[in-house]
PDB file of C-alpha atoms in Angstrom:
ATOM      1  CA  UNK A 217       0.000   0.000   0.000  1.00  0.00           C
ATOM      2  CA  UNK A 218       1.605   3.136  -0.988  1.00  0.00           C
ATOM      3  CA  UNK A 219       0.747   6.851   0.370  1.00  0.00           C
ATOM      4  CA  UNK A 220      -1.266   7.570  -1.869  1.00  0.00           C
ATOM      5  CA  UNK A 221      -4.066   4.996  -1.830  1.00  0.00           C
ATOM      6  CA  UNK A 222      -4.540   5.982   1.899  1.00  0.00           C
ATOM      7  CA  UNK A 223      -6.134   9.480   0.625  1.00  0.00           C
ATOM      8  CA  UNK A 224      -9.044  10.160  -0.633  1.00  0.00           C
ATOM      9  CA  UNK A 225      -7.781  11.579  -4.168  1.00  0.00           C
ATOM     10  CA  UNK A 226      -5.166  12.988  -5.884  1.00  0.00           C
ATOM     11  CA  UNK A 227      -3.454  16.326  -3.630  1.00  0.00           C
ATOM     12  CA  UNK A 228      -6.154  15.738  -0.541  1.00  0.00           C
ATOM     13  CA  UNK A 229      -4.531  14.559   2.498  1.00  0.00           C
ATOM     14  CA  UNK A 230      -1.790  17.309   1.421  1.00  0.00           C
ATOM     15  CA  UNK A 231      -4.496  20.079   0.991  1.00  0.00           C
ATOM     16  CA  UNK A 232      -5.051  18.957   4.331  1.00  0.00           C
ATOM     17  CA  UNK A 233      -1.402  19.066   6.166  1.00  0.00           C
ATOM     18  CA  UNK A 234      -1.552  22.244   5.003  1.00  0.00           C
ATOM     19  CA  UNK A 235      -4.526  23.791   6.115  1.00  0.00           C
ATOM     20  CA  UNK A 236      -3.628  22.711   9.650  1.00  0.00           C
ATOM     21  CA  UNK A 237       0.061  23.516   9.389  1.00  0.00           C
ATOM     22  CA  UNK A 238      -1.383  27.246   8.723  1.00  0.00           C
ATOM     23  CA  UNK A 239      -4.438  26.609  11.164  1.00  0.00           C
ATOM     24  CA  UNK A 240      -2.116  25.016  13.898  1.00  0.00           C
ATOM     25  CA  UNK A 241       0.073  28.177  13.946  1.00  0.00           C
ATOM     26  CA  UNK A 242      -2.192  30.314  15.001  1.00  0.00           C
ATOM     27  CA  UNK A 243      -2.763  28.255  18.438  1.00  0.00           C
ATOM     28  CA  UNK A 244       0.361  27.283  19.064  1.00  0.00           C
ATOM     29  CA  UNK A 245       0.688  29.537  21.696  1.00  0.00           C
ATOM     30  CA  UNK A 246      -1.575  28.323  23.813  1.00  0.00           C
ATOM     31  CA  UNK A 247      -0.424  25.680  25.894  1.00  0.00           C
ATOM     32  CA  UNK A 248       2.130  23.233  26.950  1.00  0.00           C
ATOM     33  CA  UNK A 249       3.577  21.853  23.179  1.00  0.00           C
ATOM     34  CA  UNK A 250       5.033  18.989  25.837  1.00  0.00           C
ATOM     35  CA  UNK A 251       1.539  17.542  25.599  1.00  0.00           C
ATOM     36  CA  UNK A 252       1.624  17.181  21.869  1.00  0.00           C
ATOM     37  CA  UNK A 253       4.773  14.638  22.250  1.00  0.00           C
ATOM     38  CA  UNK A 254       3.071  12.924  25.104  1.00  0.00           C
ATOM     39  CA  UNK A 255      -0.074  12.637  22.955  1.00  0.00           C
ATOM     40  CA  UNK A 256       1.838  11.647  19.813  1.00  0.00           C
ATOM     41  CA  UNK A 257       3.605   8.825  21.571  1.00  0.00           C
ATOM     42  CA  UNK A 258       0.270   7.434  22.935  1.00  0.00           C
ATOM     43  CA  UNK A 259      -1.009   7.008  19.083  1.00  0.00           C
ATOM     44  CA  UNK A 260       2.568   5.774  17.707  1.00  0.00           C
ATOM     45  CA  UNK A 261       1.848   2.424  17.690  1.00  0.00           C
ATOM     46  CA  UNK A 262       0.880  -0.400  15.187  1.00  0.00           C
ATOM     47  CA  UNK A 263       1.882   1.772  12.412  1.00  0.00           C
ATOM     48  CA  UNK A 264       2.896   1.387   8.561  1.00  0.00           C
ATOM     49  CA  UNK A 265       5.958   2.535   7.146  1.00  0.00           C
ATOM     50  CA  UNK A 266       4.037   6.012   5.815  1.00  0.00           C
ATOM     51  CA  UNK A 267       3.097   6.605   9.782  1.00  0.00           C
ATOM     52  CA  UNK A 268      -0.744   5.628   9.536  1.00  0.00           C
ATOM     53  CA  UNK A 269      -2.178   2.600  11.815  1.00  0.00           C
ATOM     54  CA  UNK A 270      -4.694   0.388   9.761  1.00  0.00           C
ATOM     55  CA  UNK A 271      -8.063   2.731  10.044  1.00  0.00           C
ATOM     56  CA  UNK A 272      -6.117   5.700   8.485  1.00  0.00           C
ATOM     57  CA  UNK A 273      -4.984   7.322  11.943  1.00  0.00           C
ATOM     58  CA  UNK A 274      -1.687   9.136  11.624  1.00  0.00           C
ATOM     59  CA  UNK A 275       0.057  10.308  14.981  1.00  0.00           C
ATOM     60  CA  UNK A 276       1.456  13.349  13.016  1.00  0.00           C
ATOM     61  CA  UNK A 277      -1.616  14.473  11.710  1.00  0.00           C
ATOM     62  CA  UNK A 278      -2.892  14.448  15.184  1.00  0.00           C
ATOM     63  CA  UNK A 279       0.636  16.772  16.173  1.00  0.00           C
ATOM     64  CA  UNK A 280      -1.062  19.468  13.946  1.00  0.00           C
ATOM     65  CA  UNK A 281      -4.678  19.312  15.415  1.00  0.00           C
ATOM     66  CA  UNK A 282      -3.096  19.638  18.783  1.00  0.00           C
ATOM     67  CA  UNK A 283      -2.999  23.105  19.281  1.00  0.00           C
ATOM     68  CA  UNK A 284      -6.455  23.862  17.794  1.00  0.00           C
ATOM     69  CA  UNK A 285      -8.468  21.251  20.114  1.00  0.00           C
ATOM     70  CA  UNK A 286      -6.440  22.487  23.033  1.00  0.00           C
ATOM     71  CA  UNK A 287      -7.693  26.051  22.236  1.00  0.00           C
ATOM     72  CA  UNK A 288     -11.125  24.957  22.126  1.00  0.00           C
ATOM     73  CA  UNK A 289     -10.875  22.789  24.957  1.00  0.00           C
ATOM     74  CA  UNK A 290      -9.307  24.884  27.535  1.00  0.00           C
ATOM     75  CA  UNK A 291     -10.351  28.506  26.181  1.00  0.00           C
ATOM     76  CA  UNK A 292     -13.141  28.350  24.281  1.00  0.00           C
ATOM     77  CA  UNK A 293     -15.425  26.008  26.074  1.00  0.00           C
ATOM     78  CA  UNK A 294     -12.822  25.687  29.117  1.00  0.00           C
ATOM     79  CA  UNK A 295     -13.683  21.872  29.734  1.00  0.00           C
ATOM     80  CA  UNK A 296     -13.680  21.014  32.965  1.00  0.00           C
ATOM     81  CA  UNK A 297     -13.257  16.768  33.499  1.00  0.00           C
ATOM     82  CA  UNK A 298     -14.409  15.031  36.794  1.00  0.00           C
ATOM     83  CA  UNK A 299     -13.459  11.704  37.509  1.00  0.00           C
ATOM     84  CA  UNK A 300     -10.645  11.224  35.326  1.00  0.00           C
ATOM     85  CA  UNK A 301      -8.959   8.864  38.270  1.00  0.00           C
ATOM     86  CA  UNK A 302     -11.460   6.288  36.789  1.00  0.00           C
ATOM     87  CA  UNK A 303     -10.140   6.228  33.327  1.00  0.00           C
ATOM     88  CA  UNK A 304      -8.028   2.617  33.490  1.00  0.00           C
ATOM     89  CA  UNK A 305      -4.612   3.663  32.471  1.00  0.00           C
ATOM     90  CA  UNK A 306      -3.907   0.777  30.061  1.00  0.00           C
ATOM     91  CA  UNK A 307      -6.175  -2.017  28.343  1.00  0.00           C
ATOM     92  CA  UNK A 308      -9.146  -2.269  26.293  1.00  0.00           C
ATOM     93  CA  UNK A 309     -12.115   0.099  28.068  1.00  0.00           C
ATOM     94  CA  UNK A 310     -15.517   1.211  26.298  1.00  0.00           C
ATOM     95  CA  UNK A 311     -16.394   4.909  27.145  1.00  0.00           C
ATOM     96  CA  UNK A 312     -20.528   4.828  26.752  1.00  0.00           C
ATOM     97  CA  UNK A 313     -21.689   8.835  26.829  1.00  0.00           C
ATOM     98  CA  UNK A 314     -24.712  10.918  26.237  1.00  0.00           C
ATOM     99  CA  UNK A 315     -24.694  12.476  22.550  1.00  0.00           C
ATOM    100  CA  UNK A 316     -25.924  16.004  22.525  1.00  0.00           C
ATOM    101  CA  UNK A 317     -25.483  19.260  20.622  1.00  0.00           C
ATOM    102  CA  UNK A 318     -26.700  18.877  17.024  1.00  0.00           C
ATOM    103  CA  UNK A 319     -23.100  19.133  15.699  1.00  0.00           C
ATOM    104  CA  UNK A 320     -20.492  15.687  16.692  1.00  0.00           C
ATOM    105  CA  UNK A 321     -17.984  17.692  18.710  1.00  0.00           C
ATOM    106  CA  UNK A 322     -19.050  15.993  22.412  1.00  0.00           C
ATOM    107  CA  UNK A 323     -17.094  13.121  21.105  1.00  0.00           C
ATOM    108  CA  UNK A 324     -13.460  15.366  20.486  1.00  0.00           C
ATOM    109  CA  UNK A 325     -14.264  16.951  23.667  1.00  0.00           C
ATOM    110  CA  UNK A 326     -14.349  13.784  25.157  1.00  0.00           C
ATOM    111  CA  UNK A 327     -11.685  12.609  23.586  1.00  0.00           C
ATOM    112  CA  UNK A 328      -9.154  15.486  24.348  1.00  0.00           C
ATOM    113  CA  UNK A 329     -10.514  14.894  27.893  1.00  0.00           C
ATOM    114  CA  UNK A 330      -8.687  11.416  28.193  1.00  0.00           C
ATOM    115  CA  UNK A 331      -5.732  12.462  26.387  1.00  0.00           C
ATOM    116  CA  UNK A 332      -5.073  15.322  28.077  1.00  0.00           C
ATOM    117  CA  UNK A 333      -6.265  14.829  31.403  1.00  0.00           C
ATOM    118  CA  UNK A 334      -5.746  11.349  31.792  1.00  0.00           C
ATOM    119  CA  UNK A 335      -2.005  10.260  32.992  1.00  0.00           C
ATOM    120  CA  UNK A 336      -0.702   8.273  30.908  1.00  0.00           C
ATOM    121  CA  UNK A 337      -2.772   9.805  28.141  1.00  0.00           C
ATOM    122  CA  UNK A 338      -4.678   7.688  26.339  1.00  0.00           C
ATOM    123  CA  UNK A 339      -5.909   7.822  22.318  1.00  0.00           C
ATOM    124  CA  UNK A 340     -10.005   7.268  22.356  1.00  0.00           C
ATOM    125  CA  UNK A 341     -11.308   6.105  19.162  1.00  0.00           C
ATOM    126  CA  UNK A 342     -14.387   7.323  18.307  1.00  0.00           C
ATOM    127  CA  UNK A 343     -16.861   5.290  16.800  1.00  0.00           C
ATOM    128  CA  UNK A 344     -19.028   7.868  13.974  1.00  0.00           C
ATOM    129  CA  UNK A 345     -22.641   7.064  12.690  1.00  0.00           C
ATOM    130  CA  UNK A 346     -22.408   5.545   9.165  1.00  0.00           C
ATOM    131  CA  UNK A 347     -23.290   8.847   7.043  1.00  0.00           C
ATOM    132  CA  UNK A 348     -20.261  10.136   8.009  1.00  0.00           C
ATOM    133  CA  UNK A 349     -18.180   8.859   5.396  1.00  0.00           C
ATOM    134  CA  UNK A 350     -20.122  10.146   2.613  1.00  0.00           C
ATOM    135  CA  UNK A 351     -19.141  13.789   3.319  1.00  0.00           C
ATOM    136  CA  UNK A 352     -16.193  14.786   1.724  1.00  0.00           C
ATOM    137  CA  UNK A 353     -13.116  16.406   3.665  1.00  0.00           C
ATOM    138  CA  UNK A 354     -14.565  15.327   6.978  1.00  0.00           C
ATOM    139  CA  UNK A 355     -14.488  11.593   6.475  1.00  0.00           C
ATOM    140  CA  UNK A 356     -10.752  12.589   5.880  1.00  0.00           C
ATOM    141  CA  UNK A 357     -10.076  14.394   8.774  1.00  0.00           C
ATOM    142  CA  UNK A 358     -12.107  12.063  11.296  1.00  0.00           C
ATOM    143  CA  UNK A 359      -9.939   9.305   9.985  1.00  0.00           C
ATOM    144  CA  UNK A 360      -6.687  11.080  10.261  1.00  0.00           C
ATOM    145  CA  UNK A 361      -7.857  11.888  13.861  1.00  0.00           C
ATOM    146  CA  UNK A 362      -8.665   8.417  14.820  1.00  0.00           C
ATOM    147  CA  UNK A 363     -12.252   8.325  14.369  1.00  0.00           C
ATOM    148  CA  UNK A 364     -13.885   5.239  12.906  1.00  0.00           C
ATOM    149  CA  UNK A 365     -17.106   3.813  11.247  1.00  0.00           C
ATOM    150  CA  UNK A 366     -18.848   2.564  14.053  1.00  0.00           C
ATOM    151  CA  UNK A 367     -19.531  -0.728  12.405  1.00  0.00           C
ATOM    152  CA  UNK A 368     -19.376  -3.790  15.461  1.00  0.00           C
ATOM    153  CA  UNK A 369     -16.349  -5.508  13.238  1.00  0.00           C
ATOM    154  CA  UNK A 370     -13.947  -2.113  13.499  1.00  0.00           C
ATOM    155  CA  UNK A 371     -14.654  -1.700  17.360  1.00  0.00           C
ATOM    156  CA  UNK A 372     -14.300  -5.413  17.973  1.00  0.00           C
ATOM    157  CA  UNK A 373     -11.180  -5.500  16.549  1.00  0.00           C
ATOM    158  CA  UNK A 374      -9.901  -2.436  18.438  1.00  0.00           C
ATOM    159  CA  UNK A 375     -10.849  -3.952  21.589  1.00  0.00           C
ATOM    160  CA  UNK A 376      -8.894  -6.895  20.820  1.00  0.00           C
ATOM    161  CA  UNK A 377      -5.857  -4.487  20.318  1.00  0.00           C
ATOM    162  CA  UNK A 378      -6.544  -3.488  23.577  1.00  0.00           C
ATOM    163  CA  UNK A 379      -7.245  -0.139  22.784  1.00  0.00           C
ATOM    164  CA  UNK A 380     -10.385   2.596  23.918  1.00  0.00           C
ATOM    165  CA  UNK A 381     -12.835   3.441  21.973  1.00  0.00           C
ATOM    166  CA  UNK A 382     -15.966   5.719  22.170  1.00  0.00           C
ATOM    167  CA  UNK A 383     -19.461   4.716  21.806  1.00  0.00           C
ATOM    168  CA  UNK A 384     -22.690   7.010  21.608  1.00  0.00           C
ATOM    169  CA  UNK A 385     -26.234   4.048  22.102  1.00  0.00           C
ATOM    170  CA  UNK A 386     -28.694   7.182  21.711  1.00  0.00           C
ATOM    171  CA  UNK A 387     -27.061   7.261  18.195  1.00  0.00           C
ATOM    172  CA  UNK A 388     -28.276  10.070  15.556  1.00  0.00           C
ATOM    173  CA  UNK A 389     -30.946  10.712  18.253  1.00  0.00           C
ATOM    174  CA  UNK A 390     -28.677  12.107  20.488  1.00  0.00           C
ATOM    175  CA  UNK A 391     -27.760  14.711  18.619  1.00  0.00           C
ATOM    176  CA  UNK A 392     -31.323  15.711  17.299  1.00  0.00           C
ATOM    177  CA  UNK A 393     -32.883  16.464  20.350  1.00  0.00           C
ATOM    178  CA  UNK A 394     -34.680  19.822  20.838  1.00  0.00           C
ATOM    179  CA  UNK A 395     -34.311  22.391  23.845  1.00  0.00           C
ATOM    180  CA  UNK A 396     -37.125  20.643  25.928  1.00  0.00           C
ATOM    181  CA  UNK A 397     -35.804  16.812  25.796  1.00  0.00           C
ATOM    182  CA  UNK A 398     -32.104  18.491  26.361  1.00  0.00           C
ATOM    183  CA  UNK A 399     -30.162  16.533  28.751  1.00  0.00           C
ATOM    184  CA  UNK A 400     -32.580  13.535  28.710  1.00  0.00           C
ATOM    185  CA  UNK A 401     -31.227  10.383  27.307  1.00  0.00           C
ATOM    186  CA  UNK A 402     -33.427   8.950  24.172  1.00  0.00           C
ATOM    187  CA  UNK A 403     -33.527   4.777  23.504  1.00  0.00           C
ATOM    188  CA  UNK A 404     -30.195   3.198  23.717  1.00  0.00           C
ATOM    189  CA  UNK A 405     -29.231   0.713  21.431  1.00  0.00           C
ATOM    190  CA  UNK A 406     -27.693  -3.020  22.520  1.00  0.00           C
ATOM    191  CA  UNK A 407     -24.941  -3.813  20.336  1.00  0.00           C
ATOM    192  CA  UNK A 408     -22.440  -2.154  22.864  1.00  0.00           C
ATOM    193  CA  UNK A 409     -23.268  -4.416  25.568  1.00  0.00           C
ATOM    194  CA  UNK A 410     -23.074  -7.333  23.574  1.00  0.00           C
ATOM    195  CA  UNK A 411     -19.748  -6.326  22.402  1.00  0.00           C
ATOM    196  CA  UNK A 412     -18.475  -5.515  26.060  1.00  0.00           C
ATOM    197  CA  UNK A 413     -19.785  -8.788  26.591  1.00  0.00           C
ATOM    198  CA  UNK A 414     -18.068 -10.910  24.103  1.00  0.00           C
ATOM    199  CA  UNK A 415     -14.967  -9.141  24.475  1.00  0.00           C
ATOM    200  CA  UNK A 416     -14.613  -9.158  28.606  1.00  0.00           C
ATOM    201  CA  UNK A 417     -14.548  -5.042  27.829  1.00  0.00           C
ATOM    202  CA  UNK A 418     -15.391  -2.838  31.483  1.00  0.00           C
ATOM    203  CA  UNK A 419     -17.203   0.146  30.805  1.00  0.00           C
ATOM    204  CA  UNK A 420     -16.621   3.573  31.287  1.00  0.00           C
ATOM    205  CA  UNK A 421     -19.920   5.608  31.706  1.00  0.00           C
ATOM    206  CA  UNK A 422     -19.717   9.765  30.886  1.00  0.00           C
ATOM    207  CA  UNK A 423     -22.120  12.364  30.806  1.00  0.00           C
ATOM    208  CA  UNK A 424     -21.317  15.577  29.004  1.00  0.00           C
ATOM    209  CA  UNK A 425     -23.323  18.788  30.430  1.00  0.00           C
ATOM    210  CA  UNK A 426     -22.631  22.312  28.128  1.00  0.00           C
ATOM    211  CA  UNK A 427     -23.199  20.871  24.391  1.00  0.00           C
ATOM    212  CA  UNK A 428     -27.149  21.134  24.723  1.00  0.00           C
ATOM    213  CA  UNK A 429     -26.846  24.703  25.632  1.00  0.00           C
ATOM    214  CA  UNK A 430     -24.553  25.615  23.459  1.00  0.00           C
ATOM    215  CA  UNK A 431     -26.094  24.913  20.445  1.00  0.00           C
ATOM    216  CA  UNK A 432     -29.691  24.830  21.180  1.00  0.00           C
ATOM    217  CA  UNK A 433     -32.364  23.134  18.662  1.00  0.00           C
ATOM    218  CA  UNK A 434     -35.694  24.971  18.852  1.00  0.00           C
ATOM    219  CA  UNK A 435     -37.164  22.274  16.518  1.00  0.00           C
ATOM    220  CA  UNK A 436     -35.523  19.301  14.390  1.00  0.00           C
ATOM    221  CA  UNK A 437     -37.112  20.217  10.342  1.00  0.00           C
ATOM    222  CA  UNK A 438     -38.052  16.197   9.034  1.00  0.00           C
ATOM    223  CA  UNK A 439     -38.663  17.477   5.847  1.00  0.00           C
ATOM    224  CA  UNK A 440     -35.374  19.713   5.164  1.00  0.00           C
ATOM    225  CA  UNK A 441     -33.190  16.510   6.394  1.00  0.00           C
ATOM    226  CA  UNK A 442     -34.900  14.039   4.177  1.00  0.00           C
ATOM    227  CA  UNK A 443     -34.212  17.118   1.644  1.00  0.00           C
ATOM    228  CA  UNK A 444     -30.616  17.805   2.011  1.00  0.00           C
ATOM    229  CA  UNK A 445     -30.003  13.824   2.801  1.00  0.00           C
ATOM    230  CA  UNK A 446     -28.980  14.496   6.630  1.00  0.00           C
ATOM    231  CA  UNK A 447     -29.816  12.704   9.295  1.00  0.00           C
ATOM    232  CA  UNK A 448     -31.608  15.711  11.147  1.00  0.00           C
ATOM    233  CA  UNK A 449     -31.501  19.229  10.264  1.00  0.00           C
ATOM    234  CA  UNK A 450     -31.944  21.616  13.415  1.00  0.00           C
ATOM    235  CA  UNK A 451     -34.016  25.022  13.849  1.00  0.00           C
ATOM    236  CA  UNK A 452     -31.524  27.198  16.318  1.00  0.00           C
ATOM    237  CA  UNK A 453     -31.623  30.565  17.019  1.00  0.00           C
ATOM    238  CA  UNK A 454     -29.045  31.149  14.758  1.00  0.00           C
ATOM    239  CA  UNK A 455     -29.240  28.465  11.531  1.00  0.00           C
ATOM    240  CA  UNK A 456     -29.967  28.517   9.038  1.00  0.00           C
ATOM    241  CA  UNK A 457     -30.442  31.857   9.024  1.00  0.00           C
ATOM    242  CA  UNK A 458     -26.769  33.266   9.366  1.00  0.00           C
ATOM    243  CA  UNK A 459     -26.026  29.860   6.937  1.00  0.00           C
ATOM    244  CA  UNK A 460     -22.822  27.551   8.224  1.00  0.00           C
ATOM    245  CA  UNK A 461     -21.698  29.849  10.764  1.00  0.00           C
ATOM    246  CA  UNK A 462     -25.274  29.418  12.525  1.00  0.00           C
ATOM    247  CA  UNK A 463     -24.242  25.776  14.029  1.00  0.00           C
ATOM    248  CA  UNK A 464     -21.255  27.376  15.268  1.00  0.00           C
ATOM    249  CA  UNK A 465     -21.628  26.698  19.270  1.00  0.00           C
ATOM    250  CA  UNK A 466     -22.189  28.982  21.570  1.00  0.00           C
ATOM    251  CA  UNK A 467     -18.691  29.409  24.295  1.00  0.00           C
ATOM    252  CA  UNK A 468     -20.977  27.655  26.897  1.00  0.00           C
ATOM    253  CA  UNK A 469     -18.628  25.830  29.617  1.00  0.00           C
ATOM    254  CA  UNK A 470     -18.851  22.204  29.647  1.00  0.00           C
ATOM    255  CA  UNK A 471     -18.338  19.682  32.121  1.00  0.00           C
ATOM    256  CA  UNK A 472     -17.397  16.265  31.622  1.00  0.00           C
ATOM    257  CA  UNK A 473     -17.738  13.646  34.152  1.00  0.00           C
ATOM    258  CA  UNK A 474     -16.205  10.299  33.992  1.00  0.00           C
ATOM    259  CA  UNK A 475     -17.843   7.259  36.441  1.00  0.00           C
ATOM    260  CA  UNK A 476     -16.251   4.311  37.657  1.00  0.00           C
ATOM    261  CA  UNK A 477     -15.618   1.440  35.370  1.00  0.00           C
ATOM    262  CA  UNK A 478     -18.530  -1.342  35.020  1.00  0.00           C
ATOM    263  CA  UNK A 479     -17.904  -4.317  34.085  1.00  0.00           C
ATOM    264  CA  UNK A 480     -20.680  -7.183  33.142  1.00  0.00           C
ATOM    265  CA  UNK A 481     -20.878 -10.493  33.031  1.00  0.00           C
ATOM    266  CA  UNK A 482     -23.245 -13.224  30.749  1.00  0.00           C
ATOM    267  CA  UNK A 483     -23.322 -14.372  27.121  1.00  0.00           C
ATOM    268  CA  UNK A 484     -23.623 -12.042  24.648  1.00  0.00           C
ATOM    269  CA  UNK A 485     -26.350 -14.140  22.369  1.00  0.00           C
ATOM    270  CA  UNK A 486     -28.792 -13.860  25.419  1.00  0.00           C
ATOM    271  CA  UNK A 487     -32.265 -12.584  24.374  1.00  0.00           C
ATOM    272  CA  UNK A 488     -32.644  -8.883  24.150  1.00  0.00           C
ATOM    273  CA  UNK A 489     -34.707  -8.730  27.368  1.00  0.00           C
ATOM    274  CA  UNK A 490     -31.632  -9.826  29.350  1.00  0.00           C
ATOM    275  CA  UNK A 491     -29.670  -7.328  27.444  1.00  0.00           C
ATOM    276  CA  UNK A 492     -31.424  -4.791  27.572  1.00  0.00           C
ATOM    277  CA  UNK A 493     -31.766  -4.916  31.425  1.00  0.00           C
ATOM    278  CA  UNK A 494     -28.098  -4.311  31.319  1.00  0.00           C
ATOM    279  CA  UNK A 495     -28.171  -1.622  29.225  1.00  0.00           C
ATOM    280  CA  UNK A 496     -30.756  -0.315  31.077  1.00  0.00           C
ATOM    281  CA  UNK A 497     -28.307   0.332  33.838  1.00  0.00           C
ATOM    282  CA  UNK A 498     -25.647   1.868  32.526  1.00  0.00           C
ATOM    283  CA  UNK A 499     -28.457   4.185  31.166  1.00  0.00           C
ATOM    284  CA  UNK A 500     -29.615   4.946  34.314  1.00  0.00           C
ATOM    285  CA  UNK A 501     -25.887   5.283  35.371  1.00  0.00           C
ATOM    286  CA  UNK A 502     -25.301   8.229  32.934  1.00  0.00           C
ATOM    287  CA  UNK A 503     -28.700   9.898  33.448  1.00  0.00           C
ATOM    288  CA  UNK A 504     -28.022   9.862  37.109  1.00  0.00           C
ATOM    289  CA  UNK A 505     -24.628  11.595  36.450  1.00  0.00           C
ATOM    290  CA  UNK A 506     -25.887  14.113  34.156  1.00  0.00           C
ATOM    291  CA  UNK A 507     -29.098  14.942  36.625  1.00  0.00           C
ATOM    292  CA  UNK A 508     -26.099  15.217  39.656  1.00  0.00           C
ATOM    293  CA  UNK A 509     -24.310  17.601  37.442  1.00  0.00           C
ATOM    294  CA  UNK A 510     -26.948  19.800  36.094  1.00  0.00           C
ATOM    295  CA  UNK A 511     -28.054  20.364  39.785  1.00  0.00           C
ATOM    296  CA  UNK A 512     -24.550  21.323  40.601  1.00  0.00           C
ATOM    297  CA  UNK A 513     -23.858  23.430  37.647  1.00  0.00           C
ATOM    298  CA  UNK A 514     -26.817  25.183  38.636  1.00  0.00           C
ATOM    299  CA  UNK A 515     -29.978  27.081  36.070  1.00  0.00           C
ATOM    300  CA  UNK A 516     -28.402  29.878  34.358  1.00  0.00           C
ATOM    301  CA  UNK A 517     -25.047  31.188  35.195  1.00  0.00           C
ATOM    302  CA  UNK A 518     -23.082  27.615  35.397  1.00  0.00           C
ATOM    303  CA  UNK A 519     -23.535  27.347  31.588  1.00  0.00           C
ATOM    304  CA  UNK A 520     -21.122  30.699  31.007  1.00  0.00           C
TER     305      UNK A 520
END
């Protein structure tokens, strides 16, 4: 496999090192660069001989990106992460969150959470809902970043690598909800536990609080999705009447709470009922942490 079969046409992963080479430079003030060799060292690992592991992630891609998630994470929505003592320090772990937000960035939050926070850091792969890959330039960059289609044969085998990934059960869902359901988790699906279960994998519950406020969906538009070929396409305040730069998020400060590690036990063939009693709890796990949290962060001025 040469280079160039690992982009997605002619000129595009270099378009790409160069945007961020520009992009990077403007943040690269802003911070601790020892971070970005600590962080490159965690991905460097089961790599080809062009620097990319198998899924397309390539630890000097990630050097670049570095300075522009750390700006976002610790000045523009200055993250704060609970709980990061819980976050196993080596071997295959699930992390099982609440999606929220109507744009993916809870999962890069997230993400930069365990890298940064966590000591040693640790790489999360993100599993991303299936439509991603059809959009050009961001199926690039996800990949680049470590983010993969979250089909059960890609996460499986990163498990078995003993790595962490990222998994969102509310799926598209999450990220639909309006204003009034914010902060309340919809249907989970049950192919995560039955992973965990087949592959002996503890789990990691997390609740995000900040994403629902900060970009708020006054009403999810059916018709415009099924239109434009989306899987939702939000009413805010601000789209699509001021066009892309609508979705951009409000700075809202958000808080991101790990919980101790659950692990479960049983066959993971048993009938959905027994599964989804299992599920069931580390549902109620994550609501429970996101109800603690919003009570703490208080009504109003603990979002700013």
């Amino acid at each position: 496999m040469t280079e160039q079969d690992l982009t997605d046409g002619p000129g595009h992963s270099k378009d790409l090192d160069l945007w961020l080479d520009e992009v990077g430079g403007w943040f690269r003030d802003w911070g601790d660069t020892d971070w970005e060799e600590r962080i490159v060292r965690a991905a460097a690992h089961n790599l080809n001989e062009f620097g990319y592991d198998p899924f397309g992630m390539r630890p000097g891609f990630i050097r670049k990106l570095i300075p522009l998630i750390r700006f976002l994470y610790r000045v523009y929505f200055r993250v704060q992460a609970h709980g990061t003592h819980f976050i196993p320090p080596k071997g295959r772990v699930m992390f099982v969150g609440n999606h929220g937000g109507q744009i993916p960035i809870d999962g890069m939050l997230v993400a930069a959470a365990v890298a940064l926070e966590a000591d040693p850091p640790r790489i999360l792969r993100s599993m991303v809902e299936r439509w991603v890959p059809t959009l050009p330039f961001v199926s690039l960059f996800m990949s680049r970043c470590g983010q993969v289609l979250g089909d059960p044969a890609n996460s499986r085998h990163l498990l078995e690598q003993e790595e962490a990934i990222l998994v969102y059960p509310e799926g598209v869902k999450g990220i639909s909800k309006t204003w009034h359901d914010r902060y309340r988790l919809q249907e989970f699906g049950n192919g995560f536990m039955r992973l965990a279960l087949e592959t002996k994998t503890p789990i990691v519950p997390v609740a995000t609080v900040g994403l629902e406020d900060a970009v708020p969906a006054l009403h999810n538009s059916r018709f415009l999705a099924k239109l434009f070929g989306a899987p939702s396409f939000p009413i805010t305040p601000t789209f699509p009447w001021l066009l892309p730069f609508g979705l951009l998020p409000y700075p809202v400060k958000i808080h991101v709470d790990f919980g101790e590690p659950l692990v479960f036990r049983g066959h993971p063939d048993e009938e959905d009922e027994v599964i989804d009693g299992k599920v069931d709890e580390v549902k109620a796990v994550i609501q429970g942490m996101l109800d603690e949290r919003l009570a703490r962060r208080g009504k109003l001025f603990g979002r700013w």
